mmCIF file of C-alpha atoms and ligand atoms in Angstrom:
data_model
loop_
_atom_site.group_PDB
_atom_site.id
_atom_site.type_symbol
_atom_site.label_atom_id
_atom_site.label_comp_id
_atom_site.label_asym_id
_atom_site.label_seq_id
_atom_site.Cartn_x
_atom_site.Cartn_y
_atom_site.Cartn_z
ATOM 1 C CA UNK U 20 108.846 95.316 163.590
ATOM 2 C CA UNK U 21 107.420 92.565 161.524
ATOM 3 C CA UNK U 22 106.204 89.692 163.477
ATOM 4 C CA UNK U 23 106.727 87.189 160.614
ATOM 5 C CA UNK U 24 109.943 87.877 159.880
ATOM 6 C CA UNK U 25 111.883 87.968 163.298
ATOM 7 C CA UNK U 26 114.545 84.720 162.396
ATOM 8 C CA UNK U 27 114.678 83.579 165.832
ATOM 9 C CA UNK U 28 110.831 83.164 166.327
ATOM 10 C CA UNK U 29 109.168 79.578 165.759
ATOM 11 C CA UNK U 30 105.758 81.422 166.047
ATOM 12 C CA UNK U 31 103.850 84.384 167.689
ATOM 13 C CA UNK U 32 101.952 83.292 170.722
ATOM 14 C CA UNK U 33 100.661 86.703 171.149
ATOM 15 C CA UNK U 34 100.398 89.644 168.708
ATOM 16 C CA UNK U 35 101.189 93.346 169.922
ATOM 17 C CA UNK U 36 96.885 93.655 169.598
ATOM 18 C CA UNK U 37 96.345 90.783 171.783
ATOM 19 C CA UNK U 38 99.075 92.237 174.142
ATOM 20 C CA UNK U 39 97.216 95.475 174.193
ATOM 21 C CA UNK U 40 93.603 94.293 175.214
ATOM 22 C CA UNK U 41 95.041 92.191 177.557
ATOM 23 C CA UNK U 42 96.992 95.237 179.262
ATOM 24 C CA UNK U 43 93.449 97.245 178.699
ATOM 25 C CA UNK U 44 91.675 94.862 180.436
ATOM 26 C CA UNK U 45 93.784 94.382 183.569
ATOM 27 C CA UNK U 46 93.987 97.898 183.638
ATOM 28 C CA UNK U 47 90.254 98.870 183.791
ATOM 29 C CA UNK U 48 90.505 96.186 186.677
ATOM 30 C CA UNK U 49 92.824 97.794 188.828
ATOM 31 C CA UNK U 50 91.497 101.217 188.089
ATOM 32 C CA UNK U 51 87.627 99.823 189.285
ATOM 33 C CA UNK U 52 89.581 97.688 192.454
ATOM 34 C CA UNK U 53 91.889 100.642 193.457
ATOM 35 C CA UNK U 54 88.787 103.271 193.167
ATOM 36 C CA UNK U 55 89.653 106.263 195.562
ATOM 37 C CA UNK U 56 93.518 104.610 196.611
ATOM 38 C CA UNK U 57 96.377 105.688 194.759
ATOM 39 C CA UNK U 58 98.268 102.659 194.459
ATOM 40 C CA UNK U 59 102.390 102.178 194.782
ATOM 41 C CA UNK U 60 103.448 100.075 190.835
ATOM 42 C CA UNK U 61 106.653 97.998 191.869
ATOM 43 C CA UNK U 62 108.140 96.920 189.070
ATOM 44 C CA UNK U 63 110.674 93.900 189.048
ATOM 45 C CA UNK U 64 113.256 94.215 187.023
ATOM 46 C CA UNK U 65 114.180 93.165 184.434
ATOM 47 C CA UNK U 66 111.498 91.674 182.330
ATOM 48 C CA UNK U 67 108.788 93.411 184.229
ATOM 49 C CA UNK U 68 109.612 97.202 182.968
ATOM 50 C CA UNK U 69 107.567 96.570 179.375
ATOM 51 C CA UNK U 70 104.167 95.238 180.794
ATOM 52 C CA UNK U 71 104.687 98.009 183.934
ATOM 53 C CA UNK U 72 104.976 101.021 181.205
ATOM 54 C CA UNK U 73 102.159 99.799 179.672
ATOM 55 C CA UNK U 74 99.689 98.949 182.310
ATOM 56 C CA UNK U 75 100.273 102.080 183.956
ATOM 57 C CA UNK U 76 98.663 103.555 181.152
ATOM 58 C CA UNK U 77 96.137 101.919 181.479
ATOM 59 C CA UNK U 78 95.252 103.080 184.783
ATOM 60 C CA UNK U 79 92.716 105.529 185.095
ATOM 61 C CA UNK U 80 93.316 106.454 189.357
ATOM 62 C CA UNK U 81 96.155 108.099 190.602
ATOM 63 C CA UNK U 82 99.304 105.628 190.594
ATOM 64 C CA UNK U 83 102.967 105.730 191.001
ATOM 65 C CA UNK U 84 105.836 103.566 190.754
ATOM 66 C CA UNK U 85 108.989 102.136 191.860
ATOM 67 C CA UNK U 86 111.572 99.283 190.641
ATOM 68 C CA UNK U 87 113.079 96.376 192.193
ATOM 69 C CA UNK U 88 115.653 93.990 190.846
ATOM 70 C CA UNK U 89 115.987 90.643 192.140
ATOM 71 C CA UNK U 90 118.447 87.566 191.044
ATOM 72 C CA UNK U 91 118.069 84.169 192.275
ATOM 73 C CA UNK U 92 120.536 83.639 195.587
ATOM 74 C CA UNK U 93 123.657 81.069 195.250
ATOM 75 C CA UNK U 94 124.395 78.932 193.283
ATOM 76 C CA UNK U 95 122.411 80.720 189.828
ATOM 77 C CA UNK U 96 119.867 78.191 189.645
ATOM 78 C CA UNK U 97 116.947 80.103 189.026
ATOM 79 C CA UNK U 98 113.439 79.501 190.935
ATOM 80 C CA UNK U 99 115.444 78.602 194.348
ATOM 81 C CA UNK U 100 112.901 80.360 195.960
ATOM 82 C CA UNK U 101 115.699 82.768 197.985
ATOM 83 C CA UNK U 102 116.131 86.194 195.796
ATOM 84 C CA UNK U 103 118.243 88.207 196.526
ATOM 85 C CA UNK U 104 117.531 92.046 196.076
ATOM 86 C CA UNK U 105 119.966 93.717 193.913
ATOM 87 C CA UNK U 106 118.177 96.681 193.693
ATOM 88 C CA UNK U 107 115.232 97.590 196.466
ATOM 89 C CA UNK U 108 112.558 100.083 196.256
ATOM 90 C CA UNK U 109 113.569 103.219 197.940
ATOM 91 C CA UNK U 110 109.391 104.311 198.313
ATOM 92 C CA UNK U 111 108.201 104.035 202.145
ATOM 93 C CA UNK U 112 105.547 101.731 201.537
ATOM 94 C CA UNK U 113 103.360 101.631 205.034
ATOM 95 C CA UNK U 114 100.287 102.227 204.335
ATOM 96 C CA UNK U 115 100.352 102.339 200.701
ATOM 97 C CA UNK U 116 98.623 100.015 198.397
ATOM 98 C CA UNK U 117 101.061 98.155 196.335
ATOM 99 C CA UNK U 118 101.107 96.315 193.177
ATOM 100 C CA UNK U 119 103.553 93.920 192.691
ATOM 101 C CA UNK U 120 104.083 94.097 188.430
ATOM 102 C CA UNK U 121 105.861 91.183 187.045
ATOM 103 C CA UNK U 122 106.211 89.786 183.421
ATOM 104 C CA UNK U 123 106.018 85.774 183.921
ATOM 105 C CA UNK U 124 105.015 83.677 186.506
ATOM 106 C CA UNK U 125 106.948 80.380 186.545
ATOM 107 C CA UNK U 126 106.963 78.593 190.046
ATOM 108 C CA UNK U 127 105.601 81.825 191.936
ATOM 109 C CA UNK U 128 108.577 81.721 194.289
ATOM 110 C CA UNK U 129 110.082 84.754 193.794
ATOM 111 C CA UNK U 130 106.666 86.715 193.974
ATOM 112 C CA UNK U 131 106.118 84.415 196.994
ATOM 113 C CA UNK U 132 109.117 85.866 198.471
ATOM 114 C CA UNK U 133 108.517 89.335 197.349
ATOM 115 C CA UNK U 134 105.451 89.754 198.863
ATOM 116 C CA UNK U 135 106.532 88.114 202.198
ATOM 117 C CA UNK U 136 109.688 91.146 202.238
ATOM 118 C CA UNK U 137 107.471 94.091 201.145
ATOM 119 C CA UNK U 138 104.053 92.596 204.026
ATOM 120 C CA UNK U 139 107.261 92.922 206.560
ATOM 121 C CA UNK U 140 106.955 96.880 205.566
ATOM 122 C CA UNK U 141 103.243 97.046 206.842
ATOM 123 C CA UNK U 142 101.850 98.078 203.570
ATOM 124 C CA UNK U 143 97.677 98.991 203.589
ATOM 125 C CA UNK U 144 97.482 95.954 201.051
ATOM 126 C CA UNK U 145 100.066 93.667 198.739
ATOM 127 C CA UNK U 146 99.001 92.269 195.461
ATOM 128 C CA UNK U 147 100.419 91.170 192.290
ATOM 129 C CA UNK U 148 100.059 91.393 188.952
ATOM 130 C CA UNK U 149 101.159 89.369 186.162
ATOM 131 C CA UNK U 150 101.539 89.500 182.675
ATOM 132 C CA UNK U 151 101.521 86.135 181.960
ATOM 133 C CA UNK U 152 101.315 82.959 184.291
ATOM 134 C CA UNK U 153 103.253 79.878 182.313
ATOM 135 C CA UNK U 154 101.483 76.653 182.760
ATOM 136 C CA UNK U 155 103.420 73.890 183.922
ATOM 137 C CA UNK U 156 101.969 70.161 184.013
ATOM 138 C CA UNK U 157 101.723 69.235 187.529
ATOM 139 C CA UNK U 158 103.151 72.194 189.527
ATOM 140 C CA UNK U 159 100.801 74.519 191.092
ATOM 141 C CA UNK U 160 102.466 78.288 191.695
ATOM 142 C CA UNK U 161 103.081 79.121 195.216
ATOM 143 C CA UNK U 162 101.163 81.808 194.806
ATOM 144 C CA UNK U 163 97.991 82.976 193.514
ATOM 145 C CA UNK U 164 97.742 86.222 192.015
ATOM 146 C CA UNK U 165 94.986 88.730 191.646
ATOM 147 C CA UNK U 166 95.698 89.672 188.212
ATOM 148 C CA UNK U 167 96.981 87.510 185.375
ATOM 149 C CA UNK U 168 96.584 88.705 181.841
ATOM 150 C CA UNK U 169 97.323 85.410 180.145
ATOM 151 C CA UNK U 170 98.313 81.718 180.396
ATOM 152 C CA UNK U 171 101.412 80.770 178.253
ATOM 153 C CA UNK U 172 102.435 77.486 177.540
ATOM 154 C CA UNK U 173 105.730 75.625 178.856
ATOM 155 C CA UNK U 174 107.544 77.158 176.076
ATOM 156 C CA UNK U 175 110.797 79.116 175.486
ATOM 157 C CA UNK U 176 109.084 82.585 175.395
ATOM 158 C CA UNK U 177 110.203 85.702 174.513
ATOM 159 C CA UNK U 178 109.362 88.976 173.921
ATOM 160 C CA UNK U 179 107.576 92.201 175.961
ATOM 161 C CA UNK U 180 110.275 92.056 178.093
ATOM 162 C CA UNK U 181 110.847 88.225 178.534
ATOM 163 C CA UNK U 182 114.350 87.459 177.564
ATOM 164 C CA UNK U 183 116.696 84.520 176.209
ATOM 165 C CA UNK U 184 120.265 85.539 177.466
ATOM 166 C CA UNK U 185 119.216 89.210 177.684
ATOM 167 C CA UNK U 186 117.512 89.440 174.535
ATOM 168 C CA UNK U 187 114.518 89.736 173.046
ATOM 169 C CA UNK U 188 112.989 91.779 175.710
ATOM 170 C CA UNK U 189 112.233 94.430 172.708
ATOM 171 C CA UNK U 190 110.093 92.406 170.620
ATOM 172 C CA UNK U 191 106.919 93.910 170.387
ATOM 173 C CA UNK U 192 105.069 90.331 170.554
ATOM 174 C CA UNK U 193 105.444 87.574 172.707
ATOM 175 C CA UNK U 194 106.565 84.525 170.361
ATOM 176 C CA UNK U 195 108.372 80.772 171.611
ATOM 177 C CA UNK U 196 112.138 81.013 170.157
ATOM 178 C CA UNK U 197 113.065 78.263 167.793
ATOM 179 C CA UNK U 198 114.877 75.646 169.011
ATOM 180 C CA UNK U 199 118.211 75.852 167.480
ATOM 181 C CA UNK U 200 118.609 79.114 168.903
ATOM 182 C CA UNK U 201 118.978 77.799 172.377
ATOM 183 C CA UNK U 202 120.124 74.208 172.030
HETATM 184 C C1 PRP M 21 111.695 85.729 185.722
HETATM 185 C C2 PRP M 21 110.434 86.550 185.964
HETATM 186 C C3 PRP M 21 110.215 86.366 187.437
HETATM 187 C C4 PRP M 21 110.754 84.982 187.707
HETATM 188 C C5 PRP M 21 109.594 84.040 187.737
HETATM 189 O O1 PRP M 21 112.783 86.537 185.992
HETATM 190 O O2 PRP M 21 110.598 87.891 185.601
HETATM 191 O O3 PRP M 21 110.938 87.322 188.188
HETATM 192 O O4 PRP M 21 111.622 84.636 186.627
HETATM 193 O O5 PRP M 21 110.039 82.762 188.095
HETATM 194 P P1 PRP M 21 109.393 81.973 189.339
HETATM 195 O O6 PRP M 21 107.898 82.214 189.324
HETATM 196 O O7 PRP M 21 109.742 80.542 189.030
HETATM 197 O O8 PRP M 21 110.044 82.469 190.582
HETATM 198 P P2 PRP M 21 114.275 86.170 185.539
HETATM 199 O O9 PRP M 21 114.959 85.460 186.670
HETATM 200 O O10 PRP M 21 114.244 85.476 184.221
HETATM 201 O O11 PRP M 21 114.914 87.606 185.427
HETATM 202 P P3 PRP M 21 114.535 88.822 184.452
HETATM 203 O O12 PRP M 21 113.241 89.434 184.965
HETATM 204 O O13 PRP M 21 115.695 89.752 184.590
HETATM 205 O O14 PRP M 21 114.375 88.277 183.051
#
């Protein structure tokens, strides 16, 4: 797919090449960190299932994986910090490594809650990964996490698996939507 000529995009924040060293180099991570474990992938769906295909590629140790799907709780507004699972992981996870695999970091509260549900499992270790971490002015994430492939700006992005209404998740890229799309 042609990254120029998507209609919705304003501009490409990060090409599929970018994308791929970034996944490279958080993999070769992982696979030095996790040397000798065979780590336990969970995936949160949706927007997590691109960058989770890809960086278990990437992986050179034995790995294996498992999804979760989480909403926000209530009332629909979104970073509430209370998820609620619609879909749990149905791997036994004590004593397992695990790697929490997301797409975006926004606020860190629903990884803040994730990791607080799946530590209640007794897991050997918890830790997350993350595509992308979006930079907010003034607000710190509530969590920190051990591996973040990139910083993205307060923008509406899309792409490798972040959505706008469900869509988008396919682009190959990661490019901020134009404005009229949304407004
Ligand atoms: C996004 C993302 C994280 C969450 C991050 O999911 O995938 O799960 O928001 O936000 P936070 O750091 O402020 O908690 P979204 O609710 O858009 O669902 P999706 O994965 O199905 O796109």
């Amino acid at each position: 797919m042609s990254e120029q000529l998507h209609p919705d995009i304003e501009f490409v924040l990060l090409s599929e090449k970018q994308i791929r060293g970034i996944v490279q180099d958080l993999g070769a991570q992982i696979s030095k960190d996790y040397e000798g474990k065979s780590p336990l992938f969970v995936s949160v769906l949706r927007g997590g299932f691109v960058f989770t295909a890809d960086l278990m590629r990437a992986v050179t140790v034995p790995c294996s994986v498992d999804f979760m799907a989480v909403s926000s709780y209530g009332d629909g507004v979104k970073s509430s910090g209370v998820v609620q699972i619609v879909k749990d992981i149905s791997t036994k996870i004590e004593g397992r490594h695990v790697i929490i695999v997301e797409d975006i970091l926004d606020t860190g509260l629903t990884l803040k809650y994730l990791i607080g549900l799946l530590e209640g499992r007794h897991p050997a270790s918890v830790a997350v990964a993350t595509f992308a971490v979006k930079d907010i002015p003034g607000c710190t994430p509530a969590i920190e996490p051990a591996y973040v492939g990139t910083h993205v700006p307060n923008e509406f992005v899309v792409g490798y698996g972040l959505d706008y209404a469900e869509r988008y998740r396919n682009l190959p890229f990661v490019g901020v939507l134009k404005p009229e799309v949304y407004s």
